[in-house]
Structure formats: C-alpha cells, structure tokens
Short mmCIF file of C-alpha atoms in Angstrom, two decimals:
data_model
loop_
_atom_site.label_atom_id
_atom_site.label_comp_id
_atom_site.label_asym_id
_atom_site.label_seq_id
_atom_site.Cartn_x
_atom_site.Cartn_y
_atom_site.Cartn_z
CA UNK A 1 3.55 2.99 230.93
CA UNK A 2 1.79 6.31 230.19
CA UNK A 3 3.62 9.12 231.90
CA UNK A 4 1.54 12.26 231.26
CA UNK A 5 -0.27 13.93 234.08
CA UNK A 6 -3.27 14.65 231.75
CA UNK A 7 -3.85 10.99 231.18
CA UNK A 8 -6.73 11.09 233.53
CA UNK A 9 -7.84 7.65 232.53
CA UNK A 10 -4.69 6.10 233.97
CA UNK A 11 -3.35 8.40 236.57
CA UNK A 12 -5.87 8.16 239.44
CA UNK A 13 -6.41 4.52 239.06
CA UNK A 14 -3.09 3.12 238.04
CA UNK A 15 -0.92 5.42 240.15
CA UNK A 16 -3.26 5.49 243.28
CA UNK A 17 -3.45 1.72 243.41
CA UNK A 18 -0.35 0.50 241.75
CA UNK A 19 2.34 3.33 242.48
CA UNK A 20 1.29 3.73 246.10
CA UNK A 21 1.54 0.11 246.65
CA UNK A 22 4.06 -1.15 244.09
CA UNK A 23 6.45 0.99 246.16
CA UNK A 24 4.91 0.49 249.56
CA UNK A 25 2.99 -2.82 249.69
CA UNK A 26 4.45 -5.38 247.42
CA UNK A 27 4.90 -8.62 249.18
CA UNK A 28 3.54 -10.51 252.16
CA UNK A 29 2.12 -13.54 250.61
CA UNK A 30 -1.62 -14.44 250.86
CA UNK A 31 -3.98 -17.42 250.73
CA UNK A 32 -3.59 -17.77 246.90
CA UNK A 33 -0.74 -18.23 244.63
CA UNK A 34 1.10 -15.16 243.29
CA UNK A 35 -1.60 -12.53 243.46
CA UNK A 36 -4.66 -14.72 243.71
CA UNK A 37 -7.43 -14.07 241.24
CA UNK A 38 -5.44 -11.37 239.51
CA UNK A 39 -3.52 -14.07 237.74
CA UNK A 40 -6.69 -15.25 236.26
CA UNK A 41 -7.01 -12.09 234.18
CA UNK A 42 -3.39 -12.44 232.81
CA UNK A 43 -2.83 -14.31 229.52
CA UNK A 44 -1.69 -17.82 229.77
CA UNK A 45 1.74 -17.26 228.17
CA UNK A 46 2.63 -14.03 229.89
CA UNK A 47 6.33 -14.31 230.77
CA UNK A 48 6.33 -11.82 233.62
CA UNK A 49 3.56 -11.41 236.46
CA UNK A 50 3.92 -9.22 239.62
CA UNK A 51 1.58 -9.43 242.65
CA UNK A 52 0.84 -6.49 244.95
CA UNK A 53 -0.77 -6.04 248.27
CA UNK A 54 -2.69 -2.97 247.56
CA UNK A 55 -3.70 -2.03 251.17
CA UNK A 56 -1.28 -3.54 253.55
CA UNK A 57 -2.55 -4.24 257.26
CA UNK A 58 -1.08 -5.19 260.50
CA UNK A 59 2.52 -6.16 260.79
CA UNK A 60 3.19 -5.46 257.09
CA UNK A 61 1.83 -2.10 257.31
CA UNK A 62 3.86 -1.35 260.34
CA UNK A 63 7.21 -2.69 258.78
CA UNK A 64 6.67 -0.69 255.64
CA UNK A 65 5.94 2.51 257.68
CA UNK A 66 9.14 1.73 259.85
CA UNK A 67 11.32 1.11 256.75
CA UNK A 68 10.08 4.39 255.13
CA UNK A 69 11.11 6.33 258.14
CA UNK A 70 14.41 4.72 258.27
CA UNK A 71 15.18 5.32 254.62
CA UNK A 72 13.59 8.57 253.86
CA UNK A 73 12.08 9.93 257.13
CA UNK A 74 8.56 9.98 255.71
CA UNK A 75 5.19 8.44 255.79
CA UNK A 76 5.43 6.72 252.44
CA UNK A 77 1.70 6.06 251.96
CA UNK A 78 0.65 9.54 252.95
CA UNK A 79 3.52 11.10 250.77
CA UNK A 80 2.36 9.20 247.66
CA UNK A 81 -1.34 10.06 248.03
CA UNK A 82 -0.33 13.81 248.76
CA UNK A 83 1.79 13.74 245.63
CA UNK A 84 -1.11 12.21 243.63
CA UNK A 85 -3.54 14.79 244.76
CA UNK A 86 -0.93 17.61 244.15
CA UNK A 87 -0.38 16.41 240.64
CA UNK A 88 -4.29 16.47 239.83
CA UNK A 89 -4.48 20.11 241.47
CA UNK A 90 -1.64 21.25 239.35
CA UNK A 91 -3.73 20.23 236.19
CA UNK A 92 -6.58 22.13 237.58
CA UNK A 93 -8.56 19.21 238.87
CA UNK A 94 -9.63 18.20 242.50
CA UNK A 95 -8.90 14.66 243.61
CA UNK A 96 -9.44 13.15 247.05
CA UNK A 97 -8.05 9.63 247.17
CA UNK A 98 -9.63 8.82 250.55
CA UNK A 99 -13.08 9.58 249.22
CA UNK A 100 -12.88 8.70 245.46
CA UNK A 101 -10.68 5.40 245.43
CA UNK A 102 -10.10 3.99 248.91
CA UNK A 103 -13.72 3.11 249.54
CA UNK A 104 -13.74 0.54 246.81
CA UNK A 105 -10.16 -0.31 246.54
CA UNK A 106 -9.55 -4.15 247.48
CA UNK A 107 -6.60 -5.97 248.80
CA UNK A 108 -4.62 -7.21 245.94
CA UNK A 109 -3.49 -6.36 242.42
CA UNK A 110 -1.48 -8.09 239.63
CA UNK A 111 0.58 -6.80 236.82
CA UNK A 112 1.55 -8.71 233.67
CA UNK A 113 3.78 -7.93 230.77
CA UNK A 114 4.11 -9.78 227.56
CA UNK A 115 5.72 -9.50 224.01
CA UNK A 116 9.26 -8.93 225.27
CA UNK A 117 11.57 -7.67 222.39
CA UNK A 118 14.73 -8.21 224.20
CA UNK A 119 14.79 -4.58 225.83
CA UNK A 120 11.23 -3.64 226.66
CA UNK A 121 7.86 -5.20 227.32
CA UNK A 122 4.81 -4.38 225.34
CA UNK A 123 1.14 -5.00 225.86
CA UNK A 124 0.99 -4.91 229.64
CA UNK A 125 -2.07 -5.08 232.01
CA UNK A 126 -3.06 -4.47 235.48
CA UNK A 127 -5.87 -6.13 237.51
CA UNK A 128 -6.62 -4.29 240.75
CA UNK A 129 -9.15 -5.96 243.10
CA UNK A 130 -12.41 -3.86 243.92
CA UNK A 131 -14.75 -4.32 246.74
CA UNK A 132 -17.63 -2.43 244.91
CA UNK A 133 -17.87 -2.88 241.13
CA UNK A 134 -20.53 -0.15 240.86
CA UNK A 135 -18.37 2.50 242.74
CA UNK A 136 -15.25 1.62 240.64
CA UNK A 137 -17.24 1.93 237.57
CA UNK A 138 -18.64 5.33 238.59
CA UNK A 139 -15.16 6.51 239.32
CA UNK A 140 -14.01 5.40 235.77
CA UNK A 141 -16.98 7.19 234.20
CA UNK A 142 -16.11 10.32 236.13
CA UNK A 143 -12.54 10.61 235.33
CA UNK A 144 -12.98 9.80 231.63
CA UNK A 145 -15.53 12.57 231.46
CA UNK A 146 -12.67 15.02 232.40
CA UNK A 147 -10.64 14.17 229.39
CA UNK A 148 -9.87 16.83 226.92
CA UNK A 149 -11.08 14.39 224.22
CA UNK A 150 -13.85 12.03 225.29
CA UNK A 151 -12.84 8.35 225.83
CA UNK A 152 -14.35 5.86 223.30
CA UNK A 153 -16.87 3.56 224.61
CA UNK A 154 -16.60 -0.16 223.95
CA UNK A 155 -18.02 -3.45 224.78
CA UNK A 156 -16.52 -7.09 224.48
CA UNK A 157 -18.19 -10.27 225.62
CA UNK A 158 -20.57 -8.24 227.77
CA UNK A 159 -17.88 -6.24 229.49
CA UNK A 160 -17.99 -2.49 228.97
CA UNK A 161 -14.76 -0.43 228.74
CA UNK A 162 -13.34 3.04 227.83
CA UNK A 163 -10.48 3.74 225.51
CA UNK A 164 -8.45 7.01 226.10
CA UNK A 165 -8.17 9.12 223.08
CA UNK A 166 -4.65 10.32 223.79
CA UNK A 167 -2.79 6.97 224.20
CA UNK A 168 -5.34 4.15 223.63
CA UNK A 169 -5.02 2.93 227.21
CA UNK A 170 -8.15 1.04 228.12
CA UNK A 171 -10.00 0.49 231.38
CA UNK A 172 -12.96 -1.44 232.55
CA UNK A 173 -14.40 -3.17 235.53
CA UNK A 174 -15.47 -6.89 235.61
CA UNK A 175 -15.13 -10.07 237.72
CA UNK A 176 -14.27 -8.08 240.95
CA UNK A 177 -11.40 -6.21 239.27
CA UNK A 178 -10.63 -2.89 237.74
CA UNK A 179 -8.64 -3.77 234.63
CA UNK A 180 -6.28 -1.38 233.07
CA UNK A 181 -4.37 -2.31 229.71
CA UNK A 182 -1.92 -0.60 227.53
CA UNK A 183 -4.35 -1.03 224.62
CA UNK A 184 -7.71 -2.34 223.62
CA UNK A 185 -6.46 -5.65 222.23
CA UNK A 186 -4.72 -6.41 225.62
CA UNK A 187 -7.84 -5.49 227.58
CA UNK A 188 -9.73 -8.02 225.47
CA UNK A 189 -7.06 -10.61 226.33
CA UNK A 190 -7.76 -9.97 229.92
CA UNK A 191 -11.47 -10.61 229.35
CA UNK A 192 -10.74 -13.85 227.37
CA UNK A 193 -8.45 -14.89 230.20
CA UNK A 194 -11.07 -14.49 232.89
CA UNK A 195 -13.34 -16.60 230.96
CA UNK A 196 -11.04 -19.28 229.65
CA UNK A 197 -7.38 -20.07 229.69
CA UNK A 198 -5.26 -17.92 232.00
CA UNK A 199 -1.77 -17.87 233.44
CA UNK A 200 -3.30 -19.04 236.70
CA UNK A 201 -4.04 -22.33 235.16
CA UNK A 202 -0.71 -22.90 233.33
CA UNK A 203 1.41 -25.82 234.66
CA UNK A 204 4.60 -23.69 234.57
CA UNK A 205 3.01 -20.95 236.65
CA UNK A 206 1.24 -23.22 239.21
CA UNK A 207 4.37 -25.55 239.41
CA UNK A 208 6.74 -22.49 240.07
CA UNK A 209 4.54 -20.67 242.70
CA UNK A 210 3.58 -24.07 244.31
CA UNK A 211 7.20 -24.46 245.27
CA UNK A 212 7.25 -21.18 247.37
CA UNK A 213 6.41 -21.63 251.15
CA UNK A 214 2.77 -20.71 251.50
CA UNK A 215 2.17 -21.02 247.78
CA UNK A 216 2.48 -17.34 247.24
CA UNK A 217 4.91 -15.31 245.13
CA UNK A 218 5.30 -11.61 244.34
CA UNK A 219 7.12 -12.06 240.95
CA UNK A 220 6.96 -14.77 238.52
CA UNK A 221 9.26 -14.99 235.40
CA UNK A 222 9.21 -17.59 232.77
CA UNK A 223 12.81 -17.35 231.66
CA UNK A 224 12.42 -19.60 228.68
CA UNK A 225 9.39 -17.75 227.43
CA UNK A 226 11.40 -14.49 227.57
CA UNK A 227 14.05 -15.99 225.56
CA UNK A 228 11.59 -17.12 222.93
CA UNK A 229 9.73 -13.81 222.98
CA UNK A 230 12.85 -11.70 222.30
CA UNK A 231 13.56 -14.10 219.36
CA UNK A 232 16.87 -14.69 220.83
CA UNK A 233 18.96 -17.84 220.10
CA UNK A 234 21.77 -18.81 222.50
CA UNK A 235 25.19 -18.84 220.75
CA UNK A 236 26.52 -22.39 220.46
CA UNK A 237 29.60 -21.66 222.69
CA UNK A 238 27.29 -20.01 225.26
CA UNK A 239 24.94 -22.92 225.10
CA UNK A 240 27.92 -25.30 225.61
CA UNK A 241 29.04 -23.44 228.74
CA UNK A 242 25.50 -23.42 230.12
CA UNK A 243 25.15 -27.14 229.38
CA UNK A 244 28.51 -27.73 231.07
CA UNK A 245 27.50 -26.06 234.43
CA UNK A 246 24.03 -27.43 234.25
CA UNK A 247 22.09 -24.38 233.48
CA UNK A 248 18.92 -24.83 231.46
CA UNK A 249 17.31 -21.53 230.45
CA UNK A 250 15.06 -22.73 227.76
CA UNK A 251 12.40 -24.17 230.16
CA UNK A 252 13.36 -22.45 233.35
CA UNK A 253 11.28 -20.28 235.51
CA UNK A 254 11.94 -18.19 238.66
CA UNK A 255 9.77 -16.86 241.47
CA UNK A 256 10.50 -14.34 244.10
CA UNK A 257 8.78 -12.98 247.26
CA UNK A 258 9.57 -9.68 248.92
CA UNK A 259 9.06 -9.45 252.71
CA UNK A 260 9.52 -6.12 254.48
CA UNK A 261 10.65 -6.06 258.04
CA UNK A 262 10.98 -3.08 260.37
CA UNK A 263 14.78 -2.87 259.63
CA UNK A 264 15.42 -4.99 256.67
CA UNK A 265 14.02 -6.06 253.29
CA UNK A 266 14.03 -9.77 252.31
CA UNK A 267 13.76 -11.23 248.96
CA UNK A 268 13.40 -15.04 248.66
CA UNK A 269 13.98 -16.58 245.20
CA UNK A 270 13.59 -20.06 243.88
CA UNK A 271 14.36 -21.29 240.34
CA UNK A 272 15.01 -24.33 238.40
CA UNK A 273 17.41 -22.68 236.01
CA UNK A 274 20.18 -24.81 237.34
CA UNK A 275 18.53 -28.11 236.21
CA UNK A 276 17.65 -31.04 238.22
CA UNK A 277 20.79 -30.97 240.44
CA UNK A 278 21.26 -27.40 241.75
CA UNK A 279 24.34 -26.61 243.66
CA UNK A 280 24.23 -27.83 247.09
CA UNK A 281 26.57 -27.73 250.24
CA UNK A 282 27.74 -24.94 252.60
CA UNK A 283 30.63 -22.70 251.99
CA UNK A 284 29.99 -20.39 254.84
CA UNK A 285 33.12 -21.46 256.64
CA UNK A 286 35.18 -20.30 253.82
CA UNK A 287 33.26 -17.11 253.58
CA UNK A 288 33.65 -16.09 257.14
CA UNK A 289 37.48 -16.84 256.87
CA UNK A 290 37.90 -14.17 254.18
CA UNK A 291 39.66 -10.94 255.23
CA UNK A 292 37.63 -8.96 257.80
CA UNK A 293 37.95 -5.69 255.69
CA UNK A 294 36.30 -7.26 252.60
CA UNK A 295 33.80 -4.85 251.03
CA UNK A 296 32.22 -7.56 249.02
CA UNK A 297 32.61 -11.37 249.60
CA UNK A 298 31.06 -14.51 248.12
CA UNK A 299 31.57 -18.22 248.55
CA UNK A 300 30.30 -21.19 246.67
CA UNK A 301 30.44 -24.82 247.68
CA UNK A 302 31.88 -27.78 245.69
CA UNK A 303 33.13 -25.57 243.06
CA UNK A 304 35.73 -28.22 241.96
CA UNK A 305 33.11 -30.91 241.42
CA UNK A 306 30.90 -28.70 239.35
CA UNK A 307 34.08 -27.35 237.41
CA UNK A 308 35.13 -30.97 236.71
CA UNK A 309 31.61 -31.80 235.42
CA UNK A 310 31.75 -28.82 233.21
CA UNK A 311 35.22 -29.61 231.74
CA UNK A 312 33.98 -33.32 231.18
CA UNK A 313 30.93 -31.94 229.31
CA UNK A 314 33.10 -29.59 227.25
CA UNK A 315 35.56 -32.28 226.39
CA UNK A 316 32.72 -34.74 225.43
CA UNK A 317 31.01 -32.25 223.07
CA UNK A 318 34.03 -30.40 221.90
CA UNK A 319 34.11 -26.70 221.10
CA UNK A 320 32.34 -25.88 217.69
CA UNK A 321 34.83 -24.87 215.08
CA UNK A 322 37.81 -25.11 217.42
CA UNK A 323 38.31 -28.36 219.36
CA UNK A 324 36.73 -31.74 218.28
CA UNK A 325 35.03 -33.89 220.74
CA UNK A 326 37.05 -35.86 223.18
CA UNK A 327 40.30 -33.85 222.20
CA UNK A 328 40.36 -31.08 224.77
CA UNK A 329 41.89 -32.98 227.66
CA UNK A 330 44.09 -35.08 225.43
CA UNK A 331 45.69 -32.08 223.73
CA UNK A 332 46.37 -30.37 226.91
CA UNK A 333 47.71 -33.48 228.68
CA UNK A 334 50.18 -33.92 225.87
CA UNK A 335 51.34 -30.21 226.69
CA UNK A 336 51.88 -31.30 230.33
CA UNK A 337 48.53 -29.97 231.63
CA UNK A 338 46.33 -32.48 233.54
CA UNK A 339 42.84 -30.75 233.88
CA UNK A 340 41.55 -33.64 235.91
CA UNK A 341 44.42 -33.03 238.51
CA UNK A 342 43.71 -29.24 238.50
CA UNK A 343 39.81 -29.65 238.98
CA UNK A 344 40.15 -32.64 241.32
CA UNK A 345 42.16 -30.72 243.87
CA UNK A 346 39.56 -27.97 244.38
CA UNK A 347 36.70 -27.82 246.99
CA UNK A 348 34.87 -24.71 247.87
CA UNK A 349 35.60 -21.28 246.21
CA UNK A 350 35.51 -17.88 247.70
CA UNK A 351 35.89 -14.39 246.24
CA UNK A 352 36.44 -11.01 248.09
CA UNK A 353 37.07 -7.23 247.05
CA UNK A 354 38.75 -4.90 249.47
CA UNK A 355 39.83 -1.21 249.35
CA UNK A 356 38.25 2.25 249.78
CA UNK A 357 39.32 3.74 246.44
CA UNK A 358 40.56 2.89 243.01
CA UNK A 359 44.23 3.24 244.14
CA UNK A 360 44.09 0.49 246.76
CA UNK A 361 41.41 -1.63 245.14
CA UNK A 362 42.23 -5.45 245.24
CA UNK A 363 40.71 -8.64 245.58
CA UNK A 364 41.20 -12.39 245.28
CA UNK A 365 39.53 -15.69 244.33
CA UNK A 366 40.28 -18.24 247.08
CA UNK A 367 40.12 -22.03 246.55
CA UNK A 368 40.14 -24.76 249.12
CA UNK A 369 41.92 -28.11 248.65
CA UNK A 370 41.99 -31.26 250.81
CA UNK A 371 45.61 -30.92 251.65
CA UNK A 372 48.67 -28.69 251.14
CA UNK A 373 50.34 -31.01 248.52
CA UNK A 374 47.13 -30.74 246.49
CA UNK A 375 47.17 -26.96 246.70
CA UNK A 376 50.82 -26.73 245.57
CA UNK A 377 50.16 -29.28 242.72
CA UNK A 378 47.08 -27.51 241.43
CA UNK A 379 49.02 -24.16 241.32
CA UNK A 380 51.80 -25.82 239.49
CA UNK A 381 49.43 -27.32 236.90
CA UNK A 382 47.67 -23.82 236.46
CA UNK A 383 51.15 -22.47 235.80
CA UNK A 384 51.78 -25.13 233.14
CA UNK A 385 48.39 -24.37 231.59
CA UNK A 386 49.38 -20.78 231.35
CA UNK A 387 52.74 -21.48 229.80
CA UNK A 388 51.14 -23.98 227.39
CA UNK A 389 48.75 -21.20 226.21
CA UNK A 390 51.49 -18.97 225.58
CA UNK A 391 50.55 -16.35 228.19
CA UNK A 392 53.42 -13.83 228.58
CA UNK A 393 54.88 -12.29 231.81
CA UNK A 394 54.76 -15.39 233.91
CA UNK A 395 57.24 -15.27 236.83
CA UNK A 396 57.78 -17.78 239.64
CA UNK A 397 57.35 -16.46 243.20
CA UNK A 398 57.94 -17.74 246.64
CA UNK A 399 57.43 -15.97 249.95
CA UNK A 400 56.52 -16.66 253.55
CA UNK A 401 55.56 -20.28 252.82
CA UNK A 402 53.60 -19.42 249.85
CA UNK A 403 54.57 -20.44 246.30
CA UNK A 404 53.27 -19.77 242.88
CA UNK A 405 53.72 -17.34 240.18
CA UNK A 406 52.81 -13.87 239.04
CA UNK A 407 51.56 -12.49 235.60
CA UNK A 408 52.08 -8.97 234.54
CA UNK A 409 50.81 -7.21 231.46
CA UNK A 410 49.55 -3.79 230.57
CA UNK A 411 46.01 -5.13 230.36
CA UNK A 412 46.17 -5.87 234.09
CA UNK A 413 47.17 -2.32 235.10
CA UNK A 414 49.62 -1.38 237.76
CA UNK A 415 49.35 -4.61 239.88
CA UNK A 416 50.16 -8.13 238.83
CA UNK A 417 47.90 -11.14 238.74
CA UNK A 418 49.23 -13.62 241.46
CA UNK A 419 48.41 -17.26 241.62
CA UNK A 420 49.73 -18.91 244.76
CA UNK A 421 49.29 -21.70 247.37
CA UNK A 422 49.80 -21.88 251.04
CA UNK A 423 48.72 -24.74 253.29
CA UNK A 424 45.45 -26.06 251.83
CA UNK A 425 44.42 -22.87 250.10
CA UNK A 426 45.18 -21.34 246.78
CA UNK A 427 44.58 -17.79 245.69
CA UNK A 428 44.26 -16.01 242.35
CA UNK A 429 44.72 -12.42 243.53
CA UNK A 430 44.86 -8.87 241.94
CA UNK A 431 47.95 -7.42 243.70
CA UNK A 432 50.38 -8.56 246.26
CA UNK A 433 48.47 -7.11 249.18
CA UNK A 434 45.27 -9.00 248.30
CA UNK A 435 47.40 -12.24 247.79
CA UNK A 436 48.74 -11.91 251.37
CA UNK A 437 45.41 -11.22 252.84
CA UNK A 438 43.87 -14.19 251.05
CA UNK A 439 46.54 -16.59 252.26
CA UNK A 440 47.13 -15.01 255.75
CA UNK A 441 46.94 -17.22 258.77
CA UNK A 442 45.25 -15.42 261.69
CA UNK A 443 44.24 -11.93 261.74
CA UNK A 444 40.82 -10.47 261.60
CA UNK A 445 38.36 -12.19 259.29
CA UNK A 446 34.63 -11.73 258.23
CA UNK A 447 33.72 -13.69 261.24
CA UNK A 448 35.02 -10.68 263.43
CA UNK A 449 33.06 -8.11 261.36
CA UNK A 450 30.00 -6.80 263.35
CA UNK A 451 28.15 -6.08 260.07
CA UNK A 452 28.87 -9.65 258.85
CA UNK A 453 27.51 -11.07 262.21
CA UNK A 454 24.36 -9.18 261.85
CA UNK A 455 23.86 -10.36 258.31
CA UNK A 456 24.36 -14.01 259.17
CA UNK A 457 22.00 -13.64 261.99
CA UNK A 458 19.38 -12.17 259.63
CA UNK A 459 19.73 -15.15 257.30
CA UNK A 460 18.63 -17.50 260.03
CA UNK A 461 19.30 -21.10 259.22
CA UNK A 462 20.17 -20.42 255.42
CA UNK A 463 23.92 -20.94 254.83
CA UNK A 464 25.60 -17.56 254.13
CA UNK A 465 27.11 -17.38 250.52
CA UNK A 466 27.59 -13.66 250.03
CA UNK A 467 28.05 -10.29 251.97
CA UNK A 468 28.33 -6.55 251.17
CA UNK A 469 29.42 -4.07 253.80
CA UNK A 470 27.10 -1.40 252.89
CA UNK A 471 29.12 1.57 254.31
CA UNK A 472 32.45 0.37 252.97
CA UNK A 473 30.87 -0.45 249.64
CA UNK A 474 29.27 3.04 249.39
CA UNK A 475 32.76 4.60 250.03
CA UNK A 476 34.36 2.45 247.37
CA UNK A 477 31.62 3.19 244.71
CA UNK A 478 31.76 7.00 245.69
CA UNK A 479 35.39 6.98 244.64
CA UNK A 480 34.81 5.14 241.45
CA UNK A 481 31.58 6.92 240.21
CA UNK A 482 31.98 10.45 238.89
CA UNK A 483 30.40 13.17 241.02
CA UNK A 484 28.39 14.47 237.95
CA UNK A 485 26.47 11.11 237.84
CA UNK A 486 23.02 12.44 238.79
CA UNK A 487 21.46 9.19 239.46
CA UNK A 488 24.05 8.11 241.90
CA UNK A 489 23.86 11.49 243.69
CA UNK A 490 20.24 11.15 244.20
CA UNK A 491 20.39 7.71 245.43
CA UNK A 492 23.36 8.23 247.82
CA UNK A 493 21.39 9.65 250.81
CA UNK A 494 19.25 6.41 250.75
CA UNK A 495 22.27 4.12 250.25
CA UNK A 496 23.85 5.58 253.40
CA UNK A 497 21.14 3.74 255.47
CA UNK A 498 22.14 0.31 254.23
CA UNK A 499 24.27 -1.37 256.84
CA UNK A 500 24.72 -4.75 254.99
CA UNK A 501 23.53 -6.92 252.24
CA UNK A 502 23.41 -10.66 253.10
CA UNK A 503 23.00 -13.52 250.54
CA UNK A 504 22.21 -17.08 251.44
CA UNK A 505 21.63 -20.07 249.12
CA UNK A 506 21.05 -23.76 249.25
CA UNK A 507 19.34 -26.53 247.22
CA UNK A 508 15.69 -27.61 248.12
CA UNK A 509 13.58 -30.24 246.41
CA UNK A 510 15.58 -29.95 243.11
CA UNK A 511 15.44 -26.14 243.13
CA UNK A 512 18.05 -23.55 243.79
CA UNK A 513 16.91 -21.31 246.57
CA UNK A 514 18.32 -18.02 247.55
CA UNK A 515 17.59 -15.52 250.38
CA UNK A 516 18.69 -11.74 249.92
CA UNK A 517 18.43 -9.49 252.90
CA UNK A 518 19.17 -5.76 252.94
CA UNK A 519 19.83 -4.46 256.49
CA UNK A 520 18.60 -0.90 257.01
CA UNK A 521 19.95 1.32 259.95
CA UNK A 522 18.63 4.61 261.28
#
C-alpha cells in the first residue's frame, strides 16, 4: 500500500477507516456474509477478501478497549486517530477525524487483493461503507485539492473518480461505498463488480462463508486460486504426499473469523483443505498427559490410521523416478520391515518441547498403541527400518522398563535421538531427559498446569489439540533469538502479556474446524 504521508488521497481515507479498524475493529460477524455488500465490489476471482467492522459498538468496542489496555496500556482508537491527525499536522495540514470523516463513516469495510505472484499481492481495493455519499464525496474533493499535483478527474460507467498524480491510487464514491484502489484499472474492476459478477456471488465464496456459524467471516482465502495466480505447480513428490494424507489444495478454500474478548483473542478457522474426510477424533487425553513443564505441546487423533492410509496411497502410486507402484511395501518387507505392522500399532500422537534455553532444549514425539506388546513390536520394526535403510549410529537401549534404541550423529548435535517403548506408549525423543519425561508414569502433567487448565476452559467444548505456555515460550525464544534482533525486541513488551495460546480442532460437516485462542493477562 502507499506509505507516503504526502499521499493525501489515501492517508485520511484509507488509514482513518482501515488502519483504525483493521487494527482495532476486525471481527464480530454481522448479518451478511464476510463483510456484507463490500464483497459485491470485489472482483469475482479475488483470492483474498478481508472484512472489517469500521466502527465497533457495544460489547465488541468494550472488548477491544480492554485488550488494548491489557496489551499496551492505551486507548487504541484514540491513539490511532491522534497519530493520524499528528501526521497531517507534521505535513502542514489540519485534519480533524471527528469532524471530517466520522460523520459519514459507515459500519463495515472490505479489502480484496488479487494477482498473487508467489510473494506479493497486486491490484488491491478497499470498499468502505458510507452513510452519506455527498459528504464522503466532498471530503474526497477537499483532500485531492491539497495535493502538490492535482489529481486527475475521471468517469467510468457513470461513476466519477480521482486518480492521484504521485502513485496512481484511485478513489471514488458509489453504491454506498467509498472505494479506494491501487490503480485506475482496479477501481474500474470494482465498478464492474458492483454492476455484474462479483465475489459475493461466486459459489466458492458463498459456500465457504456459508459454513461459518452466522454466515459471517472476516477472512476468505481461495487456496487453489492463490496457487494458480502464483503460476506455481506442486512438485510430483509433494503432490503425492498431499494426496496420501488427503490434502487437496487445488480446489480448497479457508475462512476465518476474529472474535475479540476482554482478556483473549479468538480466531475460528474452517477449511476443506483436508478433503472430504477431515481428521476427526479427540486426542486431548494424550495432550494433557504430556509433561507439565512443556513449553509447546500438540496432539493429533488417529494418527496411525491416517499414516496407514498415506502409506497405502504411496505404495499404490509409487514414488516417481524412485519406486514403481506396488513395490514399496514389498521391498521393505523383503528387508524385514513390515510397514503395516508399524502403522497398525499406532493410535493418537503427541508432540512436546521443553526447556528454557538452547542448552536444555529437548522434546519428543509420543505415540499411543493399543497394548504394550504392540508398542514394543512397533519400536522393533522402526529399528529394523532404520537398519535396512543404512542409518549409522543405531544402538540398542534398555532402562527402567523402557526398551528401544538410540541414534547418534553429528547432524543431531550433542544429544542422541532415542526411540523407545514403555507400556502402551512409544517415544521418539531428542535427548535422554526428554525420552524419560515422555515415558514417565506419574509426575506432573499438563493437566496439572494452571495455564493449560485456563486454555482448555477457554476452548469450551472444542477438543484441545495444542497448547503454548506464553511465559515459558517467551523465555525460551529470548534465549534463542539474538538481542540485536530489533523486531523481537520491539514485540517483547507485548508478548510478556500472553499467558497461553490454545488450539482446538475437530471435524464438522466435512470441514476441518479449528479454534485458536490467545489468553492475555494484565
């Protein structure tokens, strides 16, 4: 977006409405899908659309104000308006938001971006609802008259507009919206969309936002369109992997809603990226059984089943240029490795990271099986697999009821990789301490961690699948990130306010549904 303070065409309109509320008022839903009529000004194939509540009211306004006070100790809305007016004053102009913009500013706005090249979007547009088109047009005329170089007047399909001389950004008022576009061509696209085919009428869009409770989403992404726009082709090996785990990016979409609370930020996400059969089940019991001092922890249900389906898919199709179809399992079985036996013994899977610095950093992948014999057999099969693949440094281990093997190599660093089984659990751990914690019976677990309890409570009925201890994570990251990293240093005062990050996931009506909650303390 244009960044110059002197870009008078864009600054008061785009920053006053978008910046003030992209930061402070995004979310909250509404009576219409994903930003209401603003989506009717977006081109039909726009791969990204973001909705904003321009002037939050009631509970949402209170929650946003409370969050701003918790995180930064400021009145966010007043701060942004003050900075806006200050920027204008520094450039020799007077600007009063409450008199010049607020009277005609509506409730909602929408932003779209298109032409993704793999790194950046080009040709964006913004539609900001106005309550009085005449006042909004007068404001546009006023600010364009203050340009060092007069804006160019134009008209298209009966809609008048202004084109900034310095950057070509274009603005006009029509159909109850103030429309701002990166260039004249994009502005004309918005006019065409308002009179004909628009994103709001596309099946992919209406279907995606229609699956959100209340039929409202703050962010819409057409994943397949982004891939096409970038001109990218998925590598055959990568496509094979995606197919094997049921991920279908070519025709996938995702929608997300942001819901501010007084002491938390909630993001709800739903997507059909995982195909017609998204992962289901509940792995929260495994998650809460992970070590109580885990900095980061995740769990996924029915991992063995999905892993088995993936192996079957790879075996059926082969690996291009490496393994012919129907030969992977056969070749490994001849080497003494039964992949069906390995995957068939696995249930849910968990992952944790612990430690407060690089020196004591460790973690483990924890896998559940139906019984101890399955766990021991699976570890034995994994050992056979590694030996068959020629992996060096494999050594058998047995300690305190656990059996398995360790792998040492310079690439792994100072600690070994340990694969062991104890009872009905298996662990693939980095370091002996992490392996012991992963297979320990008794002791403190995440279920005893107060921050974890608060995170689970915030998720409500959504099964917990991930947890980050905010304060422990900040300590660990602080030890890993160099002190001269300016961005992290600037963010750190705000990160100290994060108590936890909770992630919940489940399947609903053929979609993968996730809930991410960031708990904010005082």
